[in-house]
Coordinates of C-alpha atoms and ligand atoms in Angstrom, one line a residue:
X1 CA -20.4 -11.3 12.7
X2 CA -17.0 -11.9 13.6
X3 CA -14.9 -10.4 16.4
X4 CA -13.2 -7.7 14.1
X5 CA -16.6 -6.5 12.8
X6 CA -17.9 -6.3 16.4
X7 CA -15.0 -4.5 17.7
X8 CA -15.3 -2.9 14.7
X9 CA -18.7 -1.2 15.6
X10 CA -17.5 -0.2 19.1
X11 CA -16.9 3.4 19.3
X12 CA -16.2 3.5 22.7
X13 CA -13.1 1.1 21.6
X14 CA -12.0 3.3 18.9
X15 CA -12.3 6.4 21.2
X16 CA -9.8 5.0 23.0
X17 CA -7.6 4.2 20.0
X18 CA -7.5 7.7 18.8
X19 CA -6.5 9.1 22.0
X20 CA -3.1 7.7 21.4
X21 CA -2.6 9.8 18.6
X22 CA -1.7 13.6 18.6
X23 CA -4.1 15.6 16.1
X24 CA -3.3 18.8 15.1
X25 CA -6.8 21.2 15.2
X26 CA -8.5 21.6 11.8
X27 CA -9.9 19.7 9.1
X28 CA -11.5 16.1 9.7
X29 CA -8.7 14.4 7.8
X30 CA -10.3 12.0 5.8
X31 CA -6.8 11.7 3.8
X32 CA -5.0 9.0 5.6
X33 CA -4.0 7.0 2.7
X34 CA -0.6 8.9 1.9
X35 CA 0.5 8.3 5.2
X36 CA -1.1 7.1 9.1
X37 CA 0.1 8.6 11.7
X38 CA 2.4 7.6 14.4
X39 CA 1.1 6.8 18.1
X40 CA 2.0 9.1 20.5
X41 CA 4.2 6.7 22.1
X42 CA 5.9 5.4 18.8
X43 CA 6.6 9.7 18.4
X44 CA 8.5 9.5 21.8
X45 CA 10.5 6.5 20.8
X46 CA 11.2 7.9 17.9
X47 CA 12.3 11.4 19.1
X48 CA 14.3 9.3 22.0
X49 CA 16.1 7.4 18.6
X50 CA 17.0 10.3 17.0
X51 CA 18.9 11.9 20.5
X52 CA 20.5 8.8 21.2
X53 CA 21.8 8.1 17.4
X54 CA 23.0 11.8 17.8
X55 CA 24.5 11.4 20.9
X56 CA 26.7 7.7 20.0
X57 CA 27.1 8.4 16.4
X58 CA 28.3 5.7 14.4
X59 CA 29.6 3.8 18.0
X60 CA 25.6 2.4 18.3
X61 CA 25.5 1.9 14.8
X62 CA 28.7 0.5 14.1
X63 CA 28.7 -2.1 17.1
X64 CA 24.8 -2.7 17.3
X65 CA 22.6 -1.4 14.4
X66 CA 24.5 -2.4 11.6
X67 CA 25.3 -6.3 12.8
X68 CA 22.7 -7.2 15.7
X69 CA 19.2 -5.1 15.7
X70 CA 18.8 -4.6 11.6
X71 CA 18.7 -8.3 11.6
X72 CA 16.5 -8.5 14.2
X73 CA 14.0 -5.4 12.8
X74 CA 14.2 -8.0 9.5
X75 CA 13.5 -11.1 11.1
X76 CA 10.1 -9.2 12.5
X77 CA 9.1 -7.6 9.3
X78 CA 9.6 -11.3 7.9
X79 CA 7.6 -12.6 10.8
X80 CA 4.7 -10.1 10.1
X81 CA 4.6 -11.4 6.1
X82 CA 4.5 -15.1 7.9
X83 CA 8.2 -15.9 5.7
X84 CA 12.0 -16.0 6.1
X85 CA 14.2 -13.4 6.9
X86 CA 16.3 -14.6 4.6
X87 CA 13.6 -13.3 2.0
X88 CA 13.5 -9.4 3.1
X89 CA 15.9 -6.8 2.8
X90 CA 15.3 -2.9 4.2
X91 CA 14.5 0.0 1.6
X92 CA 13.2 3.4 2.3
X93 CA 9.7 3.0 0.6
X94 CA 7.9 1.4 -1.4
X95 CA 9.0 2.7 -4.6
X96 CA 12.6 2.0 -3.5
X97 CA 11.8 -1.3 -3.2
X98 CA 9.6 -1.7 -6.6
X99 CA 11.9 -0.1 -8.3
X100 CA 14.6 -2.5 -7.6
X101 CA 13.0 -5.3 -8.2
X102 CA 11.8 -3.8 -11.5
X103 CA 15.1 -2.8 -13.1
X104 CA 17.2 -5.7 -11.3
X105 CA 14.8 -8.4 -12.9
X106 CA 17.1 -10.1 -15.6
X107 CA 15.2 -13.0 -16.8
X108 CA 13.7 -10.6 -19.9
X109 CA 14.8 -11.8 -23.2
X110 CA 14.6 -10.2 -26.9
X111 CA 11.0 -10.5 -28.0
X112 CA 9.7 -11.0 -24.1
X113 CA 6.4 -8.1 -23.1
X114 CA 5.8 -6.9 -19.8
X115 CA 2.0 -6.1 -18.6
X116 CA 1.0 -3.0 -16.5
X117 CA -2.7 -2.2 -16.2
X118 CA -4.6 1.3 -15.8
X119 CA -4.6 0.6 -11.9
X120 CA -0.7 0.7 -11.5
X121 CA 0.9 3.2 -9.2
X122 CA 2.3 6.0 -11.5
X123 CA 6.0 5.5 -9.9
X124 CA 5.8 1.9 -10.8
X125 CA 4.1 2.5 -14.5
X126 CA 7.0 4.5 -15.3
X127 CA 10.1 1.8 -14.4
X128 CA 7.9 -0.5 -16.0
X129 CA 8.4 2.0 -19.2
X130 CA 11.6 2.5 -18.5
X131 CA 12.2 -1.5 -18.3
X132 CA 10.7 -2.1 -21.7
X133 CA 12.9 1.0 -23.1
X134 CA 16.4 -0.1 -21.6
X135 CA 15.7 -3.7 -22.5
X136 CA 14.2 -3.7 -25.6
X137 CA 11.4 -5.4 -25.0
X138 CA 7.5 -4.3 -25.6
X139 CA 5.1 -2.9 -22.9
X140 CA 1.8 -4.0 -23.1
X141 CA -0.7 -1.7 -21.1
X142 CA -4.8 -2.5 -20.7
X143 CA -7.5 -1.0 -19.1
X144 CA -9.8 -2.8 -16.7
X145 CA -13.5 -2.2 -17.4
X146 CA -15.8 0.2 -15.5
X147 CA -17.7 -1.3 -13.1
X148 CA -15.2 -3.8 -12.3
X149 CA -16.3 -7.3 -10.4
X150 CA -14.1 -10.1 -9.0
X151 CA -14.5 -11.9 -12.4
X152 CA -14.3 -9.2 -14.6
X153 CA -10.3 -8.1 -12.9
X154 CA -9.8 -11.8 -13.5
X155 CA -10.7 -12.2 -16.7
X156 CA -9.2 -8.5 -18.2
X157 CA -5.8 -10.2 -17.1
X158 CA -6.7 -14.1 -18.3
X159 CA -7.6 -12.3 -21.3
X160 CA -4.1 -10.2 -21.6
X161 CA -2.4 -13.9 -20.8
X162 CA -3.7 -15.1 -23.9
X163 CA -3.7 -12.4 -26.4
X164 CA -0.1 -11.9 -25.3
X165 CA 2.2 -14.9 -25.3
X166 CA 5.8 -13.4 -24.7
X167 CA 4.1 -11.4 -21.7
X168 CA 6.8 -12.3 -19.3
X169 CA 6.6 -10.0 -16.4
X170 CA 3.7 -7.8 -15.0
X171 CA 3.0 -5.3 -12.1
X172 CA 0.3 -5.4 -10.0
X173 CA -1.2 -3.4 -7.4
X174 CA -2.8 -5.0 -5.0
X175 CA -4.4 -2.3 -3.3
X176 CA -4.9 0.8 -5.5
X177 CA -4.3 4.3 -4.9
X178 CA -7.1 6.0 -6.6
X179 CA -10.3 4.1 -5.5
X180 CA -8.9 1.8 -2.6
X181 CA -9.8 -1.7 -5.4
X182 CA -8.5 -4.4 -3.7
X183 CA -7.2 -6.8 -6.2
X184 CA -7.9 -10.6 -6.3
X185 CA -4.1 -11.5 -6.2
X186 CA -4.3 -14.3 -5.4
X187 CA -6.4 -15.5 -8.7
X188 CA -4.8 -13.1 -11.1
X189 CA -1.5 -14.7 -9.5
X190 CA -2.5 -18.2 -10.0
X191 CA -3.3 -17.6 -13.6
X192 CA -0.1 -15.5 -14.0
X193 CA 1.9 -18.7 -13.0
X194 CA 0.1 -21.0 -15.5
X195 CA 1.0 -18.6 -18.3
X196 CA 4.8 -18.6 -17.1
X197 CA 4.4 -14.8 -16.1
X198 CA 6.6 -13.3 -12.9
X199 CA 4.6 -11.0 -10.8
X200 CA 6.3 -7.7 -9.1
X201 CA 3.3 -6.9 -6.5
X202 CA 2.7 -3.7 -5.2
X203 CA 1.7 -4.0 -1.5
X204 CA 1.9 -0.1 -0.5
X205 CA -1.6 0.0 0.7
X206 CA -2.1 -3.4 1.5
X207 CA 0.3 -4.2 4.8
X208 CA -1.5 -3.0 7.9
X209 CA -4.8 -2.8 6.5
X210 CA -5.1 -6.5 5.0
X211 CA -4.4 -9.7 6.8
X212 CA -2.5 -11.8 4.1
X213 CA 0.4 -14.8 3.5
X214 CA 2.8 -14.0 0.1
X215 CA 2.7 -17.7 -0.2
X216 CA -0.7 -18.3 0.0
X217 CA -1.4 -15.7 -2.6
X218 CA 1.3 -17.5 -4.5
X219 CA 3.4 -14.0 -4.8
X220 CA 7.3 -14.1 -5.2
X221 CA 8.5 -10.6 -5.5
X222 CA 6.7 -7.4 -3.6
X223 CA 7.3 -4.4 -2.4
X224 CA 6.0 -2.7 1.0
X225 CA 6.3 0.8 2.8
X226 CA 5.8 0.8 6.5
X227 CA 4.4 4.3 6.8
X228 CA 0.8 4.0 5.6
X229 CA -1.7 1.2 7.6
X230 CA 1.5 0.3 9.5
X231 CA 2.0 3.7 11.4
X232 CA 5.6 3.4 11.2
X233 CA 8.0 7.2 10.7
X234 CA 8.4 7.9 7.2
X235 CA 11.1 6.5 5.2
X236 CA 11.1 2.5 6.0
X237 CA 9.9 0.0 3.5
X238 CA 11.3 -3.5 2.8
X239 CA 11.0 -5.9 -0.6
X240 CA 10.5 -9.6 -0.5
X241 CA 12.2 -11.7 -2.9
X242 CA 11.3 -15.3 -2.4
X243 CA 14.5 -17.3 -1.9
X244 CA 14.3 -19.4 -4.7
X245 CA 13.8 -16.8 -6.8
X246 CA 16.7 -14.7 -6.0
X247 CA 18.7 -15.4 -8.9
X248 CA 16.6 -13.7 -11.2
X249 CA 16.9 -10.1 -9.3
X250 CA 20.1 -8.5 -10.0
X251 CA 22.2 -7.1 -6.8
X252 CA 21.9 -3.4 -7.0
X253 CA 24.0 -1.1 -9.0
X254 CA 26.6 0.1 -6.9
X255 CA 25.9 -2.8 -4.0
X256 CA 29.2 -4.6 -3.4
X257 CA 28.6 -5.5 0.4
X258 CA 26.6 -8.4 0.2
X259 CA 27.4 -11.8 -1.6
X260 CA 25.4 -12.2 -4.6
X261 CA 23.2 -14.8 -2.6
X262 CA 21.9 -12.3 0.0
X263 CA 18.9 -10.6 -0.6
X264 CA 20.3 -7.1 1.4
X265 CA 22.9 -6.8 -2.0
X266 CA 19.1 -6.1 -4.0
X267 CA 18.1 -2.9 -1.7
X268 CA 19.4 0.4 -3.2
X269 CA 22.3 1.5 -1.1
X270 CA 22.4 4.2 1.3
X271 CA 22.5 4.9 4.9
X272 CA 19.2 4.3 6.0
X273 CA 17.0 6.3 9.0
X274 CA 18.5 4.5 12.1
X275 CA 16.2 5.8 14.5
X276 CA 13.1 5.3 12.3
X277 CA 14.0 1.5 12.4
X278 CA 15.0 1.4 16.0
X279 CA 11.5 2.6 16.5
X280 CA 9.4 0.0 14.3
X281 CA 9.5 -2.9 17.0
X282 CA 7.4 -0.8 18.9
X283 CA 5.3 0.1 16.3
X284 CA 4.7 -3.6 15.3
X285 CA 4.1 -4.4 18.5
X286 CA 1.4 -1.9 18.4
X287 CA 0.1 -3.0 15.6
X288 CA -0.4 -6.6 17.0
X289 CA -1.7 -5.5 20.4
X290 CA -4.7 -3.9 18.9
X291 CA -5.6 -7.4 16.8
X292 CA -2.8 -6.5 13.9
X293 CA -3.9 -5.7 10.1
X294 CA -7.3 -7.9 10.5
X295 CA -8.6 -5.8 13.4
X296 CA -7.4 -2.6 12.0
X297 CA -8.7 -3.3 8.2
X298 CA -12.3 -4.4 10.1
X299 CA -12.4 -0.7 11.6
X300 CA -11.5 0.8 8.1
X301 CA -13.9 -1.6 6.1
X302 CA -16.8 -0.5 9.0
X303 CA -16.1 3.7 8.9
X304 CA -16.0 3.1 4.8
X305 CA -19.5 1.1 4.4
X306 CA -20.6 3.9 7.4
X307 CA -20.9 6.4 4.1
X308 CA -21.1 3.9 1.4
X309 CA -23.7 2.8 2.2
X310 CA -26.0 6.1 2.7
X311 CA -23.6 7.2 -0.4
X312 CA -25.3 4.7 -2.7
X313 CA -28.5 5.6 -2.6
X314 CA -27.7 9.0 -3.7
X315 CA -28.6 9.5 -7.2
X316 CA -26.1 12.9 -7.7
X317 CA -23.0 10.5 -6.3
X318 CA -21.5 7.4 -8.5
X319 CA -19.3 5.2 -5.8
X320 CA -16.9 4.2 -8.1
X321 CA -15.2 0.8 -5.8
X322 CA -17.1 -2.1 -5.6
X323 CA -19.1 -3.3 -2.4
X324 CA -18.1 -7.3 -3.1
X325 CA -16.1 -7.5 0.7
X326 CA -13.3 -9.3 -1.5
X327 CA -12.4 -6.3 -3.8
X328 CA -12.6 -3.4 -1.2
X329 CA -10.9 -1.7 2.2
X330 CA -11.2 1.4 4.0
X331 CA -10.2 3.5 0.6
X332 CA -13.0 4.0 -1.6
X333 CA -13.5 7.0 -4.0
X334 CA -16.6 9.2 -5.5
X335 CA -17.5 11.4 -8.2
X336 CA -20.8 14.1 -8.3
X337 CA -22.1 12.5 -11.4
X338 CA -22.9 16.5 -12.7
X339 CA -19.9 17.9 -11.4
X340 CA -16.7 18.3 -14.2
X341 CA -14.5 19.3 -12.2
X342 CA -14.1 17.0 -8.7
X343 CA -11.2 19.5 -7.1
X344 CA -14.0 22.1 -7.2
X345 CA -16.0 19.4 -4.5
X346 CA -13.3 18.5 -2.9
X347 CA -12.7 22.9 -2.3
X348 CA -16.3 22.4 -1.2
X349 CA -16.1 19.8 1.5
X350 CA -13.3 21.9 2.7
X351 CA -14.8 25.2 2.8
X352 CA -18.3 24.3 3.8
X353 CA -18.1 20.8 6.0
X354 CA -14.3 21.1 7.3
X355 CA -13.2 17.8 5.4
X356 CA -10.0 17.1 4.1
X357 CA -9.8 14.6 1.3
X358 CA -8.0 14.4 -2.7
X359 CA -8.5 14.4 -5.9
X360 CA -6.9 11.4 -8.0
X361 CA -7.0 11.1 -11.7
X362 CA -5.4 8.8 -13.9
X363 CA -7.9 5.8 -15.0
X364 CA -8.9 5.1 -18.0
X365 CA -12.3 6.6 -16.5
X366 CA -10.8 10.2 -15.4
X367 CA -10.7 11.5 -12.2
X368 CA -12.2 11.1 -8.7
X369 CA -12.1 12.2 -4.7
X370 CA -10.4 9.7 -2.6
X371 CA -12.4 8.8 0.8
X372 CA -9.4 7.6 3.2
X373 CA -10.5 7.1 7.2
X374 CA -8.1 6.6 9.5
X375 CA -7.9 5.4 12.7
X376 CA -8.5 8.4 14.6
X377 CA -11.4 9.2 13.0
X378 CA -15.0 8.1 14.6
X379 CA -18.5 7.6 13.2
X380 CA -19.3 10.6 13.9
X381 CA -16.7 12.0 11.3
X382 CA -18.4 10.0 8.3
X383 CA -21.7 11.1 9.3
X384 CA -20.4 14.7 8.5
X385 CA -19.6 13.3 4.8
X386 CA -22.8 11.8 4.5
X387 CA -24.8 14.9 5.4
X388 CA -22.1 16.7 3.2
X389 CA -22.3 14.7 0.2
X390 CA -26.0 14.5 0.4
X391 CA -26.5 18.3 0.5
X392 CA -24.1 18.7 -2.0
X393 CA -25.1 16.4 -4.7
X394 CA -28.8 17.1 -3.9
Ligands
LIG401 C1 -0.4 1.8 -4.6 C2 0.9 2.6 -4.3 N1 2.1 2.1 -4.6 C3 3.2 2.7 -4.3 C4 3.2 3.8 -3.5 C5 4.5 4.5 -3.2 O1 4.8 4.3 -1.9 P1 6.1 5.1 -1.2 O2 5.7 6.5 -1.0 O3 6.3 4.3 0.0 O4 7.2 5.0 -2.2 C6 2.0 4.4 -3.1 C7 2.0 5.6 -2.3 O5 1.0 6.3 -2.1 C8 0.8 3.7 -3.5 O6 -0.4 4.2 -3.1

């Protein structure tokens, strides 16, 4: 076991964790996958932030912001994706930051497809429509089989690859937001590049809760939010566009600052949230003094295969995300195999066991409840599901 999974297991650690963070009384939230929460000290430096912006105005953010510390917040998101500065540029989420990479991409030509898959994010799946309208070019969308296996996501894309020889472009999520699949990037990437297909990745879910490299998982154009696994205030995401690639992403419309060779002139403009930003060196500091995303995802994986596991062996629950370590993190979803209608469980587990959690639909395979620990919650919290789900699907 390593060090992660034991610190994983130690609640006495975790205790301590959660005590940082504020928690309104009510529900056990087990819905922390549309945004974590900040620590209590990142809600002071951010409520310090916001006087201080207020108080100097545009003097701070003319004379420091704007020319010193944004390049220093971008040379430590950089240094958190283990790349250049050079190759990040500030957004306000992640959508922002897809969507610019997915309607600036100008290395489409008449006849060229694009590729989305059933698992896409539906913010992304529509520019992705919207791409093949405004260009003219076809949008090719498949369905990944149900159960799913490392080989089986692999293969639904190698098979697309070949069917589809002018697919040019393709999305992909690498975490997803309905049943917490992890996606073999890397793989799907590799065999992506042998077919001469660009891949936009989604990484929404991923940073803070994965430990990966872009360049090891041989990706050249993502987009990131920082409030999820990050624990950052909402509104701050970033893109990456590798530098050599930076050609093939248009500047934004209306972005006239920049020179076409900096990566800032592809972020949609706007002023962005000065004192969210001022506060994310904290919060990344944070983040690596508690063992950064590998420590973090180890806790998440460990509260997740806490009710997985017992979940399994009930024969009234199908666990729909896979238990190969490779294609899974702390999201994983459910159904009540007898049940049509998953809001009325999900009204259940809030009336009856006080836990918060969402519906998602949108597969091929229709709709689920969303499991999402965060890390405030304790072992103690999934044992409550467990006893929950058991009684309920019984
Ligand atoms: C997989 C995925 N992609 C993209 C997004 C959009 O992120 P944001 O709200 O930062 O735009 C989400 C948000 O839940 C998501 O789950």
């Amino acid at each position: 076991m390593s060090r992660n999974e034991e610190q994983a297991r130690d609640e006495h650690f975790w205790q301590g964790v959660a005590a940082r963070y504020d928690v309104e009384p009510g529900p056990i939230n087990l819905e922390n996958g549309y945004f974590g929460r900040m620590t209590r000290s990142v809600v002071a430096a951010y409520q310090g932030h916001i006087e201080f912006i207020n108080r100097s105005n545009s003097v701070h953010v003319r004379q420091r912001f704007d020319s010193l510390e944004s390049l220093e917040i971008r040379a430590q998101l950089a240094d958190l994706l283990g790349t250049y500065p050079e190759s990040v540029a500030l957004t306000r989420c992640a959508s922002d930051s897809l969507h610019a990479l997915i309607r600036n991409y100008n290395a489409l030509r008449p006849g060229d497809q694009l590729l989305v898959s059933d698992q896409e994010y539906p913010s992304v799946l529509g520019a992705m429509r919207w791409l093949a309208r405004n260009r003219g070019v076809e949008l090719i969308e498949i369905s990944h089989p149900f159960p799913v296996s490392f080989d089986s996501l692999v293969t639904t894309y190698q098979e697309a690859f070949e069917r589809y020889p002018r697919l040019k472009l393709m999305a992909l999520t690498y975490v997803t937001h309905r049943s917490g699949l992890v996606m073999p990037v890397q793989a799907i990437a590799s065999a992506a590049r042998e077919h001469g297909i660009d891949v936009i990745l989604d990484g929404a879910h991923a940073l803070g809760q994965i430990d990966f490299n872009l360049e090891a998982l041989g990706i050249l154009f993502a987009g990131f939010n920082l409030q999820k696994w990050m624990g950052a205030p909402l509104s701050l995401g970033f893109l990456y566009i590798d530098p050599k690639r930076l050609a093939d992403i248009d500047p934004d419309m209306g972005e006239e600052r920049y020179p076409l060779d900096d990566i800032r002139a592809r972020a949609p403009y706007g002023t962005p949230n000065i004192p969210a930003w001022m506060t994310l060196p904290l919060v990344i500091e944070e983040h690596r003094a508690l063992g950064g995303s590998a420590a973090k995802g180890a806790r998440l994986n460990y509260l997740r295969d806490l009710w997985v596991s017992e979940a399994r062996r009930m024969p009234g629950i199908e666990v729909l995300t896979p238990d190969d370590p490779r294609l899974y993190c702390g999201i994983t979803s459910l159904r009540f195999r007898h049940e049509p209608d998953q809001q009325r469980m999900v009204d259940r587990l809030l009336a009856d066991y006080n836990l918060f959690t969402v519906t998602r639909d949108g597969t091929a395979h229709g709709n689920c409840i969303r499991v999402t620990p965060g890390l405030a919650n304790s072992a103690q919290d999934l044992k409550v599901l467990v006893r929950a789900l058991g009684e309920l699907s019984g």
